[in-house]
Amino acid sequence: MTYRTVLLGTAAVLMAGPALADMNFNRIASFAVAQNTPDAEESSSEIIAATADGMTLVYTDSPAEVLGFIDITDPAAPVAAGVVALDGEPTSVSVIGQTAYVGVNTSADYVNTSGHLLALDVDSRAALGDCDLGGQLDSVAVAPDASFIAVAIENERDEDLGDGRTGQMPAGYVAIVPLSDGVMDCDAMIMADVTGLAEVSPEDPEPEFVAINSENEIVVTMQENNHMVVLNAAGEVLSHFSAGSVDLEGIDTIDERAALVFDGSQPGRLREPDAVTWIDDSHFATANEGDMDGGSRGWTIFHQDGTVVYESGVSFEHAIVQIGHYPDRRSDAKGVEPESVTFGVFAGTPYVFVGAERASVVGVYDVTDPANPVLDQLLPSGIGPEGYVVIPERGLLISANEVDGLEDGAARSHVMIYEYQDAPAVYPHLTSAGMDELTGWGAISGMVADPETGLIYAVNDSFYGFQPTIFVIDPSMDGPSQIIDTIPVTRGGRPAQMLDMEGITLDGDGGFWVASEGRTDRMIPHGIYHISADGEIEQSIPLPAELLAVERRFGFEGITMVGDTLWMAVQREWGDDPENHVKLVAYNTATGDWGAVRYELTDPETGWVGLSEIVAHGDYIYLIERDNQIGANAVTKQITRVALADMVPAPLGGDLPVVEHELVVDLIPYLTSTGGYVLDKIEGLAIMPDGTMWVSTDNDGVDDHSGETMFFAIPPM
C-alpha cells in the first residue's frame, strides 16, 4: 500500500498515491462571516471582490444589510475587518483600487422598485458618492479601464404572484454610469433599453448579470428570458440571441426518493443562464442555473455572435456525482444548479471557475482551447457558493458561500480561500470515477477494513432509504481513494427498506454484520443484520426486551466482532443510563446472550457528545467520540480506546461496569488540515493490520450540508 503525506495545518494526513509535482488549487483557509456580524440573526457572504493590492476582500451581506471586509494580508489566516451598515440590501460589489462600488436595493416591493449605487472608500469606510439608479439592482461590474460601471437593473418578478412568470412590470434595464478618476457622473448615466429583444417576455426583461471585456463591451444575461445581449459603453445593442436549450440524458429527475438513479432525461431544457464572464474579447462563459422554465445543469462558452463554442451538457454534473456531492433532493428542479462563473489566468493558464450552488463545489476548467475545456479539479466549498474573485498576482481564488445554516444546525456562511500551489490536489478524498457506470454516493457511515484484501467496506445511512448500499473502497490507488464496487443491500431480492445502517463489520465467512440505528418515529427498528457477500439480509436480530423497555431514541452507531461476540456502540444515553454515560452492547452470536458495559462520555461544552463508531484491533476496542458541533464550536472530535480485557459484558437489567478509556487521537487538527471548517459528523473508522486508521465523515446526503466528505488516513501510532 502506497501513500503520500500531505502536511497542511498541524496534522499530517496520509492521502493515497504518490506525491505528484503539479500546479493545483488547494483550500488554505475558511472565514465565517459571522465573525464580522456577531450580533446579527443571520449573516451571508454573497458577492465578493478584492482591492487592487489584493489584501482586502469586500463582500455583500444581504440579510445583515452590511458590506463586509476581510483582511487577507496573510491569506491562510484571514481576519475580520468590520462592516459598513447600509440603508438596504446589498446585491453586488465591484472594486477599483481601494474604492468599492456597491449596489443597494431599497425597493418597497416588486412594483415600487428603487436602488442606488454607492461608492465607498475601503480604507476610511467613507462614502464617496451615490447615484440613484431608479430600480432594483442586481449585478455590478466595472470596466477594465475604469471608465464606467454597468449595473443590471433586474426589477425581478414576484414568483408568488399569479403563475409567477415574467410579464410583470416594471421592466428591467441596464444602467451605465460614467467614471472619471473613480468619481461617478450620475447625471450622465445611461439607461440602456433591452426590451423587445427576447423571445420570452420581450416586454419584461430581467437583466441578471453583467460583465465587461477589455473593449468595453457589456454582456448581459437575462435569466428568465433565456436571452443574451451584448452592449457597447453607450448602451447600444451590438448583438443579442437566445441562450438556447440542451438535451439532457442520464440525469436524476426525481427528488426525495432517497436514491441516486441517473436514468432520466430532459429534452430541450432551457439554459436560462445566471452568471457570465468574459474569457477573451470574443468569448464568454455562462453558468446555466435556470429559474423559471429551465436550468441545463451545466455551463456554456458562447462567441458573442451567439455561436455555441462549448457546452458541458451533463459532464459537469456527472463529475460532481462521482465525488459524492450530488444534491438528491434537488433532482426534480435544477440538479447541482451551476450559478456562478468567473475567469482568471494563473501562471499563464486561463481558467474558468464554475460554482454549483446546490452541490457546493467549484469546478476548475483549463480553457486554453475554448472549444475543448478540461476539467482539472473540483474544489469543496461552503454551502451555496454564490460569488468568486480571483487574485492571480497572489495565486488566490476566493469563494463566497451564501447559506447561513444557523437555524438548521448546519454550517454558517463562509468565505473560502484557495491557493494555486506546486502541490498535489488534496480534494476529493473519495471518488467513484473509476467505475464503469455512473455511481453516486453519500452519507457514508460505518466502515470496516478487510485485512486480507486491504479494501474497506462502508455503508450509507437512512438518507438513501431506498438505496441501502455497501461500498467497496480501495484506499491504495493513486490519487483519491476509489469506490470500486457497490453491494446493494436487499431483502428478498429487493432493496431493503426500514434500515438506518450505521455500522458494518466482517462476519469472518465472506459476509457482514450491520448495525441499524433505528428510528421508531419513522418505523425503522433498532437491530443488527447478518448480510451475505452479495448483500442479501439472511438474519435479522431485534433488540431484547431488556433494551426495548428503556428510552432509546439514539441507537447503535457502530459494530465490531471479537470472536463470537458482536459489540455495538450506542450513540447517546438511554433512559436507564447515568448522565453522560452510554452503553457498549454485546451480543454473542453462538449463544444468543446479550450484555453490556458503560462508557463515560466527555462532558459537552455545547450541545451533546456521543459515540459514532466502534472497531476492534489488537488488544483494544477503538471508538469515535464526538460532539454535534460545527466549525469553531467543535470541541470533542476524537478516537479513544478501551482495553479488550476490560470488555466483559454484564447481564442486562443489572448494574453495568463502567470501562476505563484513553484518548488516542484528537481529530480536530486533521479536520482543519485542508483549510475548511470542522465538519460535524465523523462517522467511520477502519483500522488496517499495520495500525493505519482510515477516518471518514458523513455528508448528510448534501442536505443542509456542503457535501464535503473527508476520507483520510492516520499513520500507525
XYZ file of C-alpha atoms in Angstrom:
717
model
C 0.000 0.000 0.000
C 1.454 3.386 -1.016
C 0.681 6.764 0.481
C 1.691 10.367 0.193
C 1.886 12.547 3.281
C 0.267 15.959 2.908
C 1.353 18.483 5.531
C -1.410 21.032 5.976
C -2.046 22.941 9.164
C -0.910 20.935 12.175
C -1.805 17.434 11.063
C -0.025 15.014 8.775
C -2.758 13.450 6.666
C -1.987 10.375 4.606
C -3.602 10.556 1.189
C -3.482 7.629 -1.222
C -0.971 7.733 -4.051
C 2.482 9.153 -4.810
C 3.496 12.762 -4.337
C 2.842 14.495 -7.664
C 4.635 17.681 -8.737
C 1.893 19.701 -10.433
C 0.092 23.017 -10.102
C -3.223 22.743 -8.300
C -5.632 24.844 -6.291
C -5.931 23.826 -2.641
C -8.032 25.446 0.050
C -5.901 27.145 2.684
C -8.462 28.933 4.870
C -12.124 29.454 5.697
C -13.618 32.560 7.258
C -17.026 32.524 8.956
C -18.586 35.888 8.130
C -20.473 35.863 11.424
C -17.143 36.954 12.909
C -17.868 40.339 11.338
C -21.517 40.417 12.467
C -21.740 38.506 15.763
C -24.983 40.210 16.763
C -26.852 39.642 13.503
C -29.575 36.993 13.425
C -28.319 35.885 10.021
C -25.179 36.633 8.023
C -24.360 35.765 4.449
C -21.472 36.287 2.054
C -22.857 36.528 -1.465
C -20.894 38.630 -3.971
C -17.211 39.243 -3.289
C -14.450 41.456 -4.678
C -10.874 42.416 -3.771
C -8.949 45.665 -3.539
C -6.276 46.360 -6.136
C -3.468 45.328 -3.784
C -5.224 42.005 -3.150
C -5.047 42.452 0.620
C -8.697 43.142 1.458
C -11.822 41.242 0.489
C -15.128 43.090 0.238
C -18.403 41.137 0.284
C -22.131 41.790 0.339
C -24.150 40.558 3.305
C -27.785 40.876 2.309
C -29.629 39.649 5.443
C -27.498 41.820 7.730
C -27.685 44.752 5.264
C -23.972 45.442 5.513
C -20.864 45.467 3.384
C -18.227 43.257 4.994
C -14.434 43.351 4.905
C -11.791 40.652 5.436
C -8.070 41.291 5.841
C -6.131 38.672 3.863
C -2.646 40.084 4.304
C -1.929 36.512 5.351
C -4.406 34.571 3.188
C -4.014 31.452 5.317
C -5.170 33.434 8.360
C -7.987 35.804 7.313
C -9.005 38.414 9.868
C -12.359 40.095 10.405
C -12.066 43.730 9.275
C -15.521 45.006 10.113
C -18.638 46.066 8.228
C -20.389 49.188 6.979
C -24.133 49.397 7.557
C -26.242 50.207 4.515
C -29.757 51.556 4.041
C -30.948 48.495 2.161
C -29.979 45.124 0.757
C -26.562 44.993 -0.929
C -26.840 42.960 -4.117
C -23.379 43.204 -5.651
C -19.989 44.887 -5.306
C -17.073 45.683 -7.567
C -13.806 47.429 -6.697
C -11.410 49.816 -8.435
C -8.227 50.458 -6.484
C -9.453 50.989 -2.933
C -12.952 52.146 -3.891
C -15.881 49.753 -3.630
C -18.988 50.304 -5.752
C -21.968 48.699 -4.046
C -25.411 48.108 -5.482
C -28.066 48.661 -2.810
C -31.670 47.566 -3.280
C -34.135 49.753 -1.374
C -37.314 48.583 -3.142
C -40.508 48.653 -1.117
C -41.919 45.759 -3.133
C -41.787 44.220 -6.620
C -43.679 47.137 -8.181
C -42.278 50.084 -6.270
C -38.654 49.453 -7.120
C -35.696 51.590 -6.143
C -31.990 51.326 -5.557
C -28.725 53.202 -5.678
C -25.036 52.741 -6.427
C -22.792 53.700 -3.533
C -19.075 54.485 -3.849
C -17.195 53.704 -0.637
C -13.558 54.176 0.340
C -12.346 50.825 1.651
C -9.661 52.338 3.886
C -11.676 55.062 5.605
C -15.115 53.468 5.029
C -16.326 56.923 3.985
C -18.979 57.378 1.291
C -17.508 58.992 -1.838
C -20.620 59.254 -3.968
C -24.114 57.912 -4.593
C -26.239 57.507 -7.722
C -29.969 56.834 -7.748
C -30.481 54.116 -10.369
C -34.262 54.075 -10.240
C -34.858 50.358 -9.859
C -33.995 47.112 -8.099
C -30.327 46.320 -8.705
C -28.604 43.018 -9.184
C -25.100 42.658 -10.669
C -22.454 45.416 -10.722
C -19.368 45.387 -12.978
C -16.561 47.884 -13.523
C -14.944 48.395 -16.940
C -11.296 47.200 -17.034
C -10.182 50.726 -17.951
C -12.257 52.160 -15.073
C -14.234 54.381 -17.450
C -17.711 53.269 -16.405
C -19.793 50.929 -14.274
C -22.541 48.695 -15.640
C -25.408 47.623 -13.392
C -28.136 45.085 -14.107
C -31.439 46.612 -13.010
C -33.438 43.421 -12.713
C -36.767 44.574 -11.304
C -37.387 40.916 -10.603
C -40.764 39.276 -10.753
C -42.801 38.172 -7.749
C -42.706 34.388 -8.018
C -45.778 34.136 -5.765
C -47.883 36.384 -7.989
C -50.274 34.606 -10.350
C -48.363 31.954 -12.231
C -45.059 33.506 -11.154
C -43.927 34.168 -14.703
C -42.319 37.129 -16.422
C -44.560 39.826 -17.814
C -44.619 41.707 -14.507
C -43.845 45.411 -14.721
C -41.769 47.455 -14.282
C -39.352 46.178 -16.913
C -35.660 45.943 -16.170
C -32.775 47.691 -17.949
C -29.014 48.158 -17.798
C -27.640 51.271 -16.113
C -24.275 52.598 -17.340
C -22.616 55.112 -15.020
C -19.552 57.000 -16.378
C -16.474 57.310 -14.163
C -13.787 59.972 -14.105
C -10.855 59.217 -11.806
C -13.157 56.928 -9.873
C -15.868 59.566 -9.434
C -19.337 58.608 -10.658
C -21.093 61.020 -13.028
C -24.690 60.316 -12.065
C -26.118 62.981 -14.379
C -24.562 61.300 -17.420
C -25.976 57.877 -16.573
C -27.361 55.865 -19.496
C -30.381 53.596 -19.046
C -29.926 51.023 -21.801
C -33.262 49.685 -23.029
C -33.206 45.907 -23.585
C -36.929 45.375 -24.122
C -38.234 43.868 -27.345
C -35.282 41.508 -27.797
C -36.058 38.197 -26.126
C -38.495 35.602 -27.410
C -39.628 35.009 -23.818
C -41.491 38.037 -22.406
C -39.748 40.670 -24.554
C -41.693 43.390 -22.736
C -40.259 42.374 -19.362
C -36.509 41.735 -19.489
C -34.886 40.858 -16.176
C -31.151 41.577 -16.559
C -29.398 39.283 -14.103
C -25.654 39.585 -14.529
C -23.227 41.864 -16.361
C -19.559 41.523 -17.327
C -17.297 43.855 -19.324
C -14.389 42.949 -21.613
C -11.269 44.982 -22.448
C -13.059 46.542 -25.428
C -15.675 47.954 -23.045
C -18.383 45.642 -24.349
C -21.021 44.618 -21.831
C -22.505 41.130 -21.899
C -25.836 40.809 -20.115
C -27.697 37.657 -19.091
C -31.466 37.809 -18.930
C -32.030 34.616 -16.981
C -35.812 34.273 -17.005
C -35.950 35.469 -20.617
C -33.299 32.894 -21.635
C -31.527 35.578 -23.609
C -28.099 37.189 -24.004
C -27.357 40.784 -25.026
C -24.065 42.499 -25.846
C -23.962 46.286 -25.473
C -21.319 48.927 -26.026
C -20.435 51.586 -23.484
C -23.067 53.886 -24.986
C -25.777 51.299 -24.294
C -26.235 50.349 -27.943
C -27.100 46.730 -28.745
C -24.229 45.062 -30.611
C -25.752 41.584 -30.675
C -28.415 39.569 -28.947
C -29.600 35.986 -29.137
C -31.478 33.257 -27.315
C -29.390 31.301 -24.851
C -30.955 28.192 -26.359
C -31.519 24.781 -24.874
C -29.764 21.497 -24.156
C -30.941 17.890 -24.376
C -30.049 16.194 -21.098
C -29.642 12.425 -20.762
C -28.523 10.336 -17.800
C -29.779 12.580 -15.009
C -31.712 12.058 -11.780
C -35.065 13.770 -12.251
C -36.979 12.569 -9.181
C -36.215 14.060 -5.794
C -36.783 12.784 -2.274
C -36.988 9.150 -3.252
C -33.771 8.666 -1.286
C -31.911 7.077 -4.173
C -29.392 8.196 -6.765
C -30.699 6.915 -10.100
C -29.330 8.614 -13.212
C -31.626 7.240 -15.893
C -33.824 10.265 -16.606
C -33.831 12.786 -19.419
C -34.933 16.358 -20.079
C -35.057 17.217 -23.774
C -34.939 20.859 -24.788
C -34.004 22.144 -21.338
C -33.608 25.937 -21.488
C -30.216 27.151 -20.308
C -31.521 30.273 -18.506
C -28.008 31.479 -17.634
C -27.242 33.311 -14.412
C -23.626 34.498 -14.050
C -21.461 35.335 -17.063
C -17.747 36.080 -17.513
C -15.638 37.075 -20.492
C -12.723 34.747 -21.207
C -11.375 36.946 -24.009
C -12.754 39.816 -26.069
C -14.871 37.499 -28.211
C -15.974 34.660 -25.923
C -17.847 34.466 -22.652
C -18.931 31.637 -20.358
C -22.308 31.272 -18.658
C -23.461 29.269 -15.638
C -26.827 27.825 -16.633
C -28.674 27.691 -13.341
C -32.203 28.159 -14.637
C -35.007 29.840 -12.774
C -38.387 29.893 -14.464
C -38.549 27.092 -17.041
C -35.038 25.766 -17.288
C -31.656 25.090 -15.905
C -29.428 22.863 -18.014
C -27.203 21.789 -15.078
C -24.049 22.826 -16.887
C -22.162 25.738 -18.394
C -21.564 27.089 -21.879
C -18.999 29.104 -23.817
C -20.533 31.411 -26.422
C -18.987 33.560 -29.100
C -20.516 36.992 -28.785
C -22.273 36.460 -32.119
C -24.318 33.699 -30.449
C -22.365 30.682 -31.664
C -22.063 27.942 -29.048
C -18.352 27.158 -28.815
C -18.610 24.654 -25.951
C -21.431 23.031 -23.997
C -20.684 20.966 -20.888
C -24.008 19.110 -21.060
C -24.227 16.682 -18.145
C -20.469 16.196 -17.799
C -20.072 18.759 -15.004
C -22.926 17.282 -13.008
C -21.665 13.734 -13.577
C -18.231 14.670 -12.257
C -19.923 16.077 -9.157
C -21.934 12.872 -8.729
C -18.708 10.849 -8.644
C -17.255 12.813 -5.702
C -20.386 12.426 -3.565
C -21.719 15.978 -3.828
C -24.943 15.347 -5.739
C -27.980 17.010 -4.027
C -30.649 14.330 -4.469
C -33.428 16.452 -3.020
C -32.975 18.969 -5.850
C -33.209 16.360 -8.606
C -36.593 17.382 -9.985
C -35.555 21.025 -10.202
C -32.132 22.030 -11.438
C -29.765 19.390 -10.111
C -26.452 20.859 -8.976
C -27.506 24.374 -10.125
C -24.431 25.981 -11.697
C -24.908 29.589 -10.650
C -21.519 31.280 -10.591
C -18.733 31.594 -13.120
C -15.541 33.636 -13.218
C -12.286 33.725 -15.139
C -8.614 34.156 -14.282
C -5.165 33.479 -15.692
C -2.772 31.741 -13.315
C 0.854 31.208 -14.299
C -0.099 31.602 -17.951
C -3.017 29.144 -17.866
C -6.526 30.542 -18.456
C -9.127 29.053 -16.114
C -12.899 29.225 -15.845
C -14.242 28.563 -12.352
C -17.815 27.231 -12.230
C -19.710 27.146 -8.933
C -22.513 24.653 -8.347
C -24.792 26.276 -5.789
C -26.608 23.153 -4.573
C -23.568 20.853 -4.710
C -21.230 23.356 -3.020
C -18.460 22.609 -5.494
C -16.165 24.798 -7.587
C -15.161 23.314 -10.941
C -11.748 24.394 -12.254
C -11.544 24.281 -16.068
C -8.470 24.885 -18.204
C -9.796 26.874 -21.191
C -6.591 27.160 -23.174
C -8.731 25.880 -26.043
C -12.192 27.427 -25.505
C -13.747 24.738 -27.677
C -12.324 21.959 -25.513
C -12.147 22.949 -21.835
C -10.523 20.435 -19.499
C -11.901 19.845 -16.001
C -8.770 19.920 -13.857
C -10.271 19.949 -10.364
C -13.383 20.011 -8.228
C -12.892 22.024 -5.053
C -15.011 21.788 -1.895
C -16.766 24.982 -0.900
C -19.083 26.187 1.823
C -22.841 25.769 1.468
C -24.207 27.605 -1.564
C -21.262 29.186 -3.400
C -22.552 32.397 -4.925
C -19.666 34.708 -5.824
C -15.983 34.460 -6.700
C -12.977 36.682 -7.066
C -9.541 35.815 -8.403
C -6.275 37.444 -7.366
C -3.796 35.878 -9.824
C -0.900 38.077 -8.651
C -1.118 36.343 -5.286
C -2.202 32.979 -6.678
C -5.563 33.156 -4.916
C -9.126 32.105 -5.704
C -11.864 33.078 -3.239
C -15.447 31.831 -2.985
C -18.303 33.454 -1.091
C -20.890 30.975 0.192
C -24.252 32.478 0.991
C -26.095 29.885 3.088
C -26.170 30.548 6.813
C -27.260 27.294 8.415
C -27.549 28.571 11.977
C -31.269 27.798 12.317
C -30.900 24.350 10.722
C -27.872 23.315 12.756
C -25.706 23.488 9.644
C -22.556 25.474 8.914
C -22.546 29.266 8.937
C -21.816 31.257 5.802
C -18.113 31.104 4.976
C -15.664 32.772 2.633
C -13.135 30.187 1.456
C -9.635 30.881 0.171
C -7.740 28.655 -2.264
C -4.108 28.939 -3.312
C -2.507 27.927 -6.609
C 0.282 25.641 -5.445
C 3.021 23.442 -6.814
C 1.492 20.593 -4.851
C -0.863 17.628 -5.245
C -4.593 18.272 -5.322
C -5.882 17.476 -1.838
C -9.571 17.097 -2.779
C -11.553 14.960 -3.428
C -10.627 12.340 -0.855
C -13.009 9.741 -2.279
C -14.440 9.168 -5.752
C -16.320 6.629 -7.844
C -14.816 7.968 -11.075
C -13.104 4.674 -11.906
C -16.316 2.640 -12.047
C -17.784 1.545 -15.375
C -21.198 3.046 -14.613
C -22.010 6.443 -13.138
C -22.236 5.780 -9.401
C -23.499 8.292 -6.893
C -22.826 8.031 -3.191
C -23.059 9.986 0.032
C -23.935 9.795 3.737
C -21.058 7.385 4.407
C -21.436 5.993 7.917
C -19.753 2.918 9.433
C -16.647 1.279 7.947
C -14.537 -1.847 8.333
C -11.179 -2.886 6.875
C -10.619 -6.271 5.257
C -7.176 -7.438 6.434
C -6.917 -9.964 3.608
C -7.521 -7.623 0.671
C -6.687 -4.183 2.081
C -10.117 -2.986 0.981
C -12.548 -1.005 3.118
C -16.303 -1.652 3.258
C -18.568 1.264 4.120
C -22.337 1.723 4.434
C -24.646 4.643 3.750
C -27.276 5.582 6.284
C -31.029 6.121 6.055
C -30.745 9.277 3.958
C -30.721 6.905 0.998
C -33.536 4.808 2.393
C -34.481 3.306 -0.982
C -30.888 2.523 -1.858
C -29.090 0.892 1.125
C -25.599 0.092 -0.105
C -22.285 -1.376 0.970
C -19.473 0.454 -0.814
C -16.204 -1.296 -1.590
C -13.323 1.175 -1.300
C -9.727 0.741 -2.425
C -7.617 3.195 -0.409
C -4.358 2.199 -2.101
C -4.858 3.525 -5.644
C -3.061 6.627 -6.918
C -4.866 9.881 -6.206
C -8.054 9.879 -4.159
C -9.373 6.656 -2.676
C -11.636 4.829 -5.093
C -15.070 3.290 -4.740
C -14.568 0.234 -6.928
C -17.816 -1.644 -6.353
C -21.207 -1.409 -4.693
C -23.223 -4.137 -2.994
C -26.947 -3.324 -2.810
C -28.451 -4.486 0.486
C -31.550 -6.495 -0.297
C -34.375 -8.342 1.378
C -35.996 -10.971 -0.791
C -34.002 -9.700 -3.749
C -35.353 -6.149 -3.494
C -33.744 -3.066 -1.922
C -34.175 -3.480 1.830
C -36.453 -0.924 3.463
C -36.543 0.362 7.046
C -32.780 0.396 7.547
C -30.522 3.030 9.042
C -27.131 1.388 8.589
C -24.639 2.990 10.951
C -22.054 0.258 11.377
C -20.545 -2.670 9.499
C -18.122 -5.450 10.358
C -16.953 -8.681 8.706
C -18.505 -11.981 9.762
C -15.331 -13.969 9.057
C -17.056 -16.026 6.383
C -17.282 -13.591 3.482
C -20.375 -11.759 4.697
C -21.158 -8.873 7.015
C -22.872 -7.852 10.193
C -24.579 -4.462 10.022
C -25.985 -2.335 12.852
C -29.114 -0.299 12.164
C -29.662 2.659 14.462
C -33.421 2.649 14.220
C -35.934 5.490 14.334
C -39.203 4.473 15.958
C -40.841 7.709 14.753
C -40.057 6.599 11.194
C -40.925 2.937 11.781
C -37.267 1.939 11.452
C -36.496 -0.795 14.002
C -33.341 -0.969 16.069
C -31.408 -4.126 15.345
C -28.488 -5.982 13.813
C -28.483 -7.793 10.495
C -26.457 -10.645 9.046
C -25.850 -9.937 5.371
C -24.402 -12.250 2.731
C -21.470 -11.358 0.493
C -23.907 -10.397 -2.274
C -25.937 -8.113 0.015
C -28.970 -10.243 0.912
C -30.191 -9.991 4.511
C -30.042 -13.518 5.883
C -30.865 -12.881 9.528
C -32.445 -10.041 11.484
C -31.816 -9.791 15.210
C -34.028 -7.349 17.127
C -33.078 -5.859 20.458
C -34.034 -7.907 23.530
C -36.883 -6.883 25.798
C -34.469 -5.536 28.425
C -33.190 -2.940 25.939
C -36.534 -2.235 24.292
C -38.009 -1.416 27.699
C -35.984 1.786 28.048
C -35.916 5.050 26.089
C -33.668 4.598 23.069
C -34.037 7.497 20.591
C -30.358 7.117 19.728
C -29.380 3.599 18.764
C -26.382 1.656 17.531
C -23.681 3.750 15.834
C -21.151 1.075 15.018
C -20.495 -2.623 15.223
C -17.404 -4.824 15.537
C -16.753 -8.506 16.147
C -14.450 -10.177 18.679
C -14.579 -13.965 18.447
C -18.264 -14.882 18.530
C -19.291 -11.597 20.152
C -20.612 -8.540 18.372
C -20.063 -5.227 20.145
C -22.276 -2.241 19.308
C -21.708 1.361 20.382
C -24.816 3.295 21.436
C -24.574 6.947 20.426
C -26.342 8.632 23.359
C -27.519 7.709 26.821
C -30.809 5.853 27.189
C -33.397 6.287 29.921
C -31.632 3.949 32.344
C -28.128 5.408 31.845
C -26.487 7.934 34.157
C -25.912 11.348 32.615
C -23.123 11.331 30.003
C -22.847 7.542 30.071
C -23.671 5.256 27.158
C -23.782 1.529 26.641
C -21.449 -0.694 24.677
C -23.788 -3.586 23.964
C -22.626 -7.169 23.383
C -24.387 -9.967 21.519
C -22.954 -13.490 21.434
C -23.757 -14.965 18.019
C -23.149 -18.511 19.272
C -25.298 -18.438 22.416
C -27.702 -15.563 21.693
C -26.807 -13.906 25.019
C -26.897 -10.115 25.420
C -24.882 -7.966 27.796
C -23.294 -4.540 28.103
C -20.786 -2.262 29.747
C -20.945 1.502 30.126
C -18.671 4.204 28.713
C -18.379 7.674 30.249
C -18.554 10.449 27.665
C -16.646 13.709 27.688
C -18.677 16.495 29.301
C -20.079 18.601 26.418
C -19.280 22.307 26.335
C -22.136 22.901 23.876
C -24.773 20.552 22.502
C -24.131 16.882 23.151
C -21.341 14.319 22.942
C -21.848 10.753 21.767
C -20.241 7.730 20.111
C -20.156 7.235 16.340
C -18.104 4.114 15.689
C -16.516 1.055 17.307
C -13.653 -1.068 15.925
C -11.726 -3.959 17.458
C -7.992 -4.003 16.705
C -5.275 -5.857 18.564
C -5.770 -5.666 22.305
C -8.186 -2.741 22.194
C -11.615 -1.553 21.195
C -11.377 1.830 19.428
C -14.249 4.321 19.408
C -15.081 7.626 17.778
C -16.372 10.108 20.332
C -17.693 13.414 19.024
C -19.842 16.387 19.834
C -22.522 17.596 17.424
C -20.882 20.961 16.786
C -19.554 22.532 13.587
C -16.710 24.914 12.857
C -15.311 26.975 15.708
C -17.861 25.484 18.141
C -16.448 21.972 17.746
C -14.502 20.750 20.773
C -14.714 16.961 21.001
C -13.805 15.011 17.871
C -11.563 12.157 18.926
C -10.617 8.496 18.800
C -10.427 6.721 22.140
C -9.758 3.132 23.142
C -10.708 0.616 25.786
C -8.581 -2.400 26.696
C -10.223 -5.522 25.307
C -9.524 -7.291 28.585
C -11.904 -4.852 30.301
C -14.736 -5.521 27.862
C -16.531 -8.098 29.977
C -20.275 -7.721 29.425
C -22.576 -7.796 32.430
C -26.148 -9.108 32.112
C -28.722 -6.558 31.039
C -31.044 -5.187 33.683
C -28.423 -5.084 36.429
C -25.540 -2.830 37.334
C -23.228 -2.341 34.384
C -19.487 -1.771 34.865
C -18.002 1.476 33.547
C -14.908 0.778 31.444
C -11.838 2.989 31.504
C -10.801 4.598 28.237
C -7.924 6.706 26.970
C -7.532 9.327 24.262
C -5.713 8.076 21.172
C -6.151 10.830 18.560
C -7.543 14.353 18.674
C -9.184 14.608 15.239
C -9.708 18.374 15.102
C -6.224 19.075 13.651
C -6.980 16.569 10.906
C -10.413 18.033 10.242
C -8.915 21.509 9.770
C -5.839 20.334 7.852
C -7.423 21.043 4.447
C -8.409 24.628 5.208
C -12.097 24.025 5.857
C -14.250 24.421 8.928
C -14.606 21.439 11.276
C -17.233 19.068 9.928
C -19.700 17.675 12.423
C -20.163 14.004 11.708
C -17.094 11.799 11.960
C -18.856 8.506 11.396
C -16.439 5.927 10.000
C -13.281 4.248 11.295
C -11.407 1.351 9.705
C -8.090 0.058 11.017
C -5.590 -1.788 8.830
C -3.430 -4.660 10.158
C -0.433 -2.312 10.498
C -2.487 0.102 12.632
C -3.169 2.706 9.952
C -6.528 4.316 10.735
C -8.862 5.424 7.966
C -11.434 8.010 9.049
C -14.489 9.267 7.159
C -17.153 11.921 7.647
C -20.872 11.747 6.833
C -22.048 14.456 4.393
C -25.772 14.055 5.226
C -26.646 13.373 1.597
C -25.806 17.006 0.698
C -28.926 18.219 2.515
C -28.185 21.376 4.550
C -24.565 20.341 4.051
C -21.781 21.293 1.679
C -21.433 17.666 0.600
C -17.780 17.583 1.586
C -16.593 14.131 2.650
C -13.248 13.756 4.355
C -11.670 10.322 3.965
C -8.146 10.230 5.302
C -5.574 8.011 6.946
C -3.724 8.490 10.218
C -0.297 6.836 10.433
C 0.152 3.952 12.883
C 0.695 5.193 16.419
